[in-house]
CSV table of C-alpha atoms and ligand atoms in Angstrom, one decimal:
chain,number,residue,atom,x,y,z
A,1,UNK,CA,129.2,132.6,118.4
A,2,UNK,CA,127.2,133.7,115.6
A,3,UNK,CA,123.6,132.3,114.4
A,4,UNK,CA,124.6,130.6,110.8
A,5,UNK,CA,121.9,131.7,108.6
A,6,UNK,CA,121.8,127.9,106.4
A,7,UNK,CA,118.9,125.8,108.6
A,8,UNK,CA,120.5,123.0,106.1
A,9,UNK,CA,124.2,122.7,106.0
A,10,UNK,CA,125.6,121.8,109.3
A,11,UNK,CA,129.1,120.0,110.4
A,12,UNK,CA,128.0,118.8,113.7
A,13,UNK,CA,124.9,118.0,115.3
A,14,UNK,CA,125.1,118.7,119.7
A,15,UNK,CA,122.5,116.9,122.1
A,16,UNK,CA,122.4,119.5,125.0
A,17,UNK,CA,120.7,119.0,128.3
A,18,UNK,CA,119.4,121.8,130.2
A,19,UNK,CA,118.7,120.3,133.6
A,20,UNK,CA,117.9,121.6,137.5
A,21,UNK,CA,114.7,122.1,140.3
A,22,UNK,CA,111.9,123.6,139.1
A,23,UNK,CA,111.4,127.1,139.2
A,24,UNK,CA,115.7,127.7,138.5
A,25,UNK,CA,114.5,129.3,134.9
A,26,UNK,CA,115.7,126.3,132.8
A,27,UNK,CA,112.8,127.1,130.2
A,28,UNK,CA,113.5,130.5,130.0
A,29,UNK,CA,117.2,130.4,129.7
A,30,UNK,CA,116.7,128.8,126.6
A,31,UNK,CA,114.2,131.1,125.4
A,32,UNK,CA,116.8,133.8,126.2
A,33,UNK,CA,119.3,132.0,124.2
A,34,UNK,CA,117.1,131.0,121.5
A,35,UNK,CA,114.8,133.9,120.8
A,36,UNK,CA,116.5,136.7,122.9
A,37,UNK,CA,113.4,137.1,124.5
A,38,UNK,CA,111.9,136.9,128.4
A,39,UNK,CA,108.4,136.0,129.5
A,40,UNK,CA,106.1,134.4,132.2
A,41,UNK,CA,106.4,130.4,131.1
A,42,UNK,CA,104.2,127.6,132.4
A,43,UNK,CA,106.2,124.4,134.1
A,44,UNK,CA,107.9,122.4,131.9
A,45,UNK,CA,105.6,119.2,131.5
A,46,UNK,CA,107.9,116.2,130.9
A,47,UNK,CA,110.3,117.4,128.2
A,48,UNK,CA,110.4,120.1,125.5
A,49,UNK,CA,113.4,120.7,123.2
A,50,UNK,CA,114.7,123.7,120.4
A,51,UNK,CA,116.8,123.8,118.0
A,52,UNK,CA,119.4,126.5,117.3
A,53,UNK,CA,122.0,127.0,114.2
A,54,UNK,CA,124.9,128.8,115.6
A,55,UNK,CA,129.0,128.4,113.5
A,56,UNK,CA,131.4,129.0,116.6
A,57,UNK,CA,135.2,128.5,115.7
A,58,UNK,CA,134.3,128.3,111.8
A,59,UNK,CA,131.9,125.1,112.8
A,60,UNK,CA,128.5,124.9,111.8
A,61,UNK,CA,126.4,123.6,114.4
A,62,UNK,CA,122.7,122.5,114.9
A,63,UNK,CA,122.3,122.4,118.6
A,64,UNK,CA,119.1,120.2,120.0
A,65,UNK,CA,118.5,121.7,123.3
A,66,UNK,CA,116.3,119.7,125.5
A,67,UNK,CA,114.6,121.1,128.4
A,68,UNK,CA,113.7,118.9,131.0
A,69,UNK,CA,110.6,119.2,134.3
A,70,UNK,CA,112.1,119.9,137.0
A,71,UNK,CA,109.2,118.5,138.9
A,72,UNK,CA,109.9,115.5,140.7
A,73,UNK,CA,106.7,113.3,139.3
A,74,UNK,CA,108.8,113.7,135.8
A,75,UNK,CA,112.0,112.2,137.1
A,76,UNK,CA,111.6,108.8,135.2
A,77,UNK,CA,110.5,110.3,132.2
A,78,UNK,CA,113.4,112.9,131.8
A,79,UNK,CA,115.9,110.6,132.6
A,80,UNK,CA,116.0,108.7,129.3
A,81,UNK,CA,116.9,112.2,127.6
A,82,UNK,CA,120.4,111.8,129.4
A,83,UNK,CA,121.2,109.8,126.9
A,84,UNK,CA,123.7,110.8,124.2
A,85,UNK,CA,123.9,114.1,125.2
A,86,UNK,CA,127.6,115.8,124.5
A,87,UNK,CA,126.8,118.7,127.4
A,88,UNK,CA,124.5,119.2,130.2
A,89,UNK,CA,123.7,122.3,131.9
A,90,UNK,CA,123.0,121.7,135.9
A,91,UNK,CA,121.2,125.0,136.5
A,92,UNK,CA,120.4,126.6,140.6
A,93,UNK,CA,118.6,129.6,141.5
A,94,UNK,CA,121.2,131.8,143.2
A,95,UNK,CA,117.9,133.2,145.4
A,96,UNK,CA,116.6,129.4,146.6
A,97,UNK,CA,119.7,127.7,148.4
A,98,UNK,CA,117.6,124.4,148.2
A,99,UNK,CA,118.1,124.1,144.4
A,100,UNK,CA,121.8,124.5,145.2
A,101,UNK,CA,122.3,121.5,147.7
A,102,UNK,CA,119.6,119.6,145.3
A,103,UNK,CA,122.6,120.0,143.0
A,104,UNK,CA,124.3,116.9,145.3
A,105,UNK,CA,121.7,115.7,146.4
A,106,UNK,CA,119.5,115.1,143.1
A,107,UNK,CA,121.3,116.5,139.7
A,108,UNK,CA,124.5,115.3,140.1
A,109,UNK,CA,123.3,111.8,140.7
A,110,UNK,CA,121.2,111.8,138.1
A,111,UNK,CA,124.3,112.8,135.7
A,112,UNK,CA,126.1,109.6,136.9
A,113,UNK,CA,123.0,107.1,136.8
A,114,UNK,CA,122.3,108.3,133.4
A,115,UNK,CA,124.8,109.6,131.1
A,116,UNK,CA,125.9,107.3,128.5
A,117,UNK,CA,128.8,109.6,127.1
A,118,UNK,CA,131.3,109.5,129.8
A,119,UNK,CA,133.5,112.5,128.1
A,120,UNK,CA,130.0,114.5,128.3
A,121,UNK,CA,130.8,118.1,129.4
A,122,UNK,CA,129.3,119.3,132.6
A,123,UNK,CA,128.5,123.1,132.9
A,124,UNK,CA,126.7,124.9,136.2
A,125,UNK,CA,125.1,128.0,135.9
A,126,UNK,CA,123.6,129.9,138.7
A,127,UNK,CA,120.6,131.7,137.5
A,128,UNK,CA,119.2,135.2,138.7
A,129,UNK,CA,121.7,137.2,139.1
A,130,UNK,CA,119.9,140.2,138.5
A,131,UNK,CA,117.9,139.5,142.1
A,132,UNK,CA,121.4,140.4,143.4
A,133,UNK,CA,119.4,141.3,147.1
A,134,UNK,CA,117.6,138.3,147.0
A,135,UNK,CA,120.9,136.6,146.9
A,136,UNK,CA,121.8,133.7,149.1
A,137,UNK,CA,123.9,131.2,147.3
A,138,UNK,CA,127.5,133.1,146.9
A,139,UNK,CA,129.2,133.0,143.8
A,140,UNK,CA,132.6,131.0,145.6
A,141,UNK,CA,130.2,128.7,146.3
A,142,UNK,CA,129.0,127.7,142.7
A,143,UNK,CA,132.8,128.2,141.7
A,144,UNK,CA,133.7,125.9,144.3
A,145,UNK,CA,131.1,122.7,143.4
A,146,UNK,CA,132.1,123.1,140.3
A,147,UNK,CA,135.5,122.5,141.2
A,148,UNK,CA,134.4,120.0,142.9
A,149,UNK,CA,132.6,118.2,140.2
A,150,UNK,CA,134.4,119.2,137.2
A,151,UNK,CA,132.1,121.5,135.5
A,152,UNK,CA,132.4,124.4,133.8
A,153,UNK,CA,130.5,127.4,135.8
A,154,UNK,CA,129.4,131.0,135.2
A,155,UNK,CA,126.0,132.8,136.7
A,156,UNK,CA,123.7,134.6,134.7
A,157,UNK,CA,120.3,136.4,134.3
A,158,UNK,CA,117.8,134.6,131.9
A,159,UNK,CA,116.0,137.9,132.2
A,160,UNK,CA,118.7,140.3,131.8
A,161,UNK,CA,120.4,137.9,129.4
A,162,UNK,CA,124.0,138.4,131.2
A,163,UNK,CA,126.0,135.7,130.5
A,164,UNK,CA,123.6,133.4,129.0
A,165,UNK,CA,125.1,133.4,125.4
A,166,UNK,CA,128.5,132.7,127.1
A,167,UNK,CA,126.8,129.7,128.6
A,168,UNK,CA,126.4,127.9,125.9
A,169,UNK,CA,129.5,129.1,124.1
A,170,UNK,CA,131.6,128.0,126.2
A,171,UNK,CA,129.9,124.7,126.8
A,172,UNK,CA,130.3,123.9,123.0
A,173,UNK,CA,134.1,125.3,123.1
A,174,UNK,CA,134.8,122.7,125.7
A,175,UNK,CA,132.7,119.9,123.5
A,176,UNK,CA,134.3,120.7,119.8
A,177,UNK,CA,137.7,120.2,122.4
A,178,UNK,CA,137.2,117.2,123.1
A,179,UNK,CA,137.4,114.5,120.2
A,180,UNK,CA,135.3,111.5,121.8
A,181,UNK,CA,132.2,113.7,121.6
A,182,UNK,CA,132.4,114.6,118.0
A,183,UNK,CA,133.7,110.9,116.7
A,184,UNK,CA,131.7,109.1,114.2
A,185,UNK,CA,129.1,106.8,115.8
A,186,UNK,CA,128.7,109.2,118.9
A,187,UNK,CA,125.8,111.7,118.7
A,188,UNK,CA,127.7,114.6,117.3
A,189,UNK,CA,128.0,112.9,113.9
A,190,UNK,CA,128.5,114.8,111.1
A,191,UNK,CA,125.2,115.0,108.9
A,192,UNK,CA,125.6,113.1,106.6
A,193,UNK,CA,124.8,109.7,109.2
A,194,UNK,CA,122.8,111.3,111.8
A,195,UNK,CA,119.8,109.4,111.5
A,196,UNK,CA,117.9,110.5,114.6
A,197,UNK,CA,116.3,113.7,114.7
A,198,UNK,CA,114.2,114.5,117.5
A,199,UNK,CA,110.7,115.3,116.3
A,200,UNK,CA,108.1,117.4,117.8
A,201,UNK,CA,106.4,114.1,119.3
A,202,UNK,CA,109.1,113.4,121.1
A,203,UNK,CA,108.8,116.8,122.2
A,204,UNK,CA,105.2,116.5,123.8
A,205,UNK,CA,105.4,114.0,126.1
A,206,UNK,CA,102.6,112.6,128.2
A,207,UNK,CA,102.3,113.1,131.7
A,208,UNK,CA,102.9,110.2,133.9
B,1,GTP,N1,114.2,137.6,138.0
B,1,GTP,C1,114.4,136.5,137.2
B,1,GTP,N2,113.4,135.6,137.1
B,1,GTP,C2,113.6,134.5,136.3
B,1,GTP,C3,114.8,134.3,135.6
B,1,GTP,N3,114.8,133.2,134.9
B,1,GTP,C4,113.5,132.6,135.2
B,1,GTP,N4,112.8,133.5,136.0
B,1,GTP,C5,111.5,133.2,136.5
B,1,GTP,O1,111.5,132.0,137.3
B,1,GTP,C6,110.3,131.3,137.1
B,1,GTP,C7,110.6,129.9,136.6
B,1,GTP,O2,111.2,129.9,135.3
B,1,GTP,P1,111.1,128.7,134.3
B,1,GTP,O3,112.0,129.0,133.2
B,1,GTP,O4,109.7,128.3,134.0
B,1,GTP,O5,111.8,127.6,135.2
B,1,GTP,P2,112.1,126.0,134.9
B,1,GTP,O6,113.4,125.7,135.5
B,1,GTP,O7,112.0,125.8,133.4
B,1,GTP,O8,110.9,125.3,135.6
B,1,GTP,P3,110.3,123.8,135.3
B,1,GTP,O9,109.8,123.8,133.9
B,1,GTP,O10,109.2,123.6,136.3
B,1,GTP,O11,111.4,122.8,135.5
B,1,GTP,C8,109.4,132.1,136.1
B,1,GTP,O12,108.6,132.9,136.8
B,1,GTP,C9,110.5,133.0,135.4
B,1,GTP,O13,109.9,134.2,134.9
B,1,GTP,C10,115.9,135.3,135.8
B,1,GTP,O14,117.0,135.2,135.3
B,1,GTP,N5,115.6,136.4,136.6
């Protein structure tokens, strides 16, 4: 994956949803991914999104990355941003074994209630991995609910940055796979009729 260095020309647009407990390190995954960098980030209130030009397989790409709250008082409000994504990203804390059984309990529920797509490509990622002591979800374990729910899965280390490009890589190899997702009239149009860009109101969203 490289970052294409046009902001203009693109082939495909990708909705991507980054989406898990609070506290997992969704925010600063994608501030890993999207500015290489790591620092202290306040809760996600409501919903926040980037954008990020990357050409993987000779494919120009502008991904919009949404970011939802974890918190539960967000729940209704996030839930609307399931809609036309091409990938989600179901991310656990490897050290807190509640936000791995919330994956069944919560996230994976949510997926079902709200997807629209149903092709849409699941990926888990276990973050943390560089509090290997700390540890107390074991790596069969993610491998095996992923199995179990058809996701793609790695872990990685938002902090470290191990594995996080191959995160998202892999989820958009899986999507440019699959047809349905990049047909005409889904979301991952090509440019020239995408006519919904997400703007940096719908970015800052209220608080319920
Ligand atoms: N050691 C370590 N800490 C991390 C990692 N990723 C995130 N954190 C920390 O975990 C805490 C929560 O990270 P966030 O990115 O804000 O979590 P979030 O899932 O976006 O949380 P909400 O916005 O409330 O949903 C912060 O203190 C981060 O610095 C990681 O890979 N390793």
């Amino acid at each position: 994956m490289e970052a294409s260095s046009s902001q203009q020309d693109f082939d495909y647009l990708l909705k991507l949803l980054l989406i898990g407990d609070s506290g997992v390190g969704k925010s600063s995954l994608l501030l890993s991914f999207t500015s290489n960098s790591f620092e202290e980030l306040s809760p996600t209130i409501g919903v926040d999104f980037k954008i990020k030009h990357v050409t993987v397989s000779g494919k120009k790409l502008k991904l919009a990355i949404w970011d939802t709250a974890g918190q539960e008082r967000f729940r209704t409000l996030t839930s609307s941003y399931y809609r036309g994504a091409q990938g989600i990203i179901m991310v656990y804390d490897v050290t807190r074994r509640e936000t791995f059984t919330n994956l069944s309990e919560i996230w994976a529920k949510e997926i079902d209630l709200y997807t629209t797509n149903p092709d849409c490509i699941k990926m888990l990622v276990g973050n943390k991995v560089d509090k290997e002591t700390d540890r107390s979800v074991s790596k069969k374990e993610g491998i095996d609910f992923a199995r179990q729910y058809g996701c793609l899965f790695l872990e990685c280390s938002a902090k470290t940055r191990v594995n996080v490009e191959q995160c998202f890589e892999e989820l958009i190899l899986k999507i440019l796979e699959t047809p349905s997702l990049l047909a005409e009239g889904s979301v991952g149009v090509k440019k020239n009729i995408f006519k919904q860009k997400p703007t940096e109101s719908d970015a800052t969203s209220s608080c319920c």
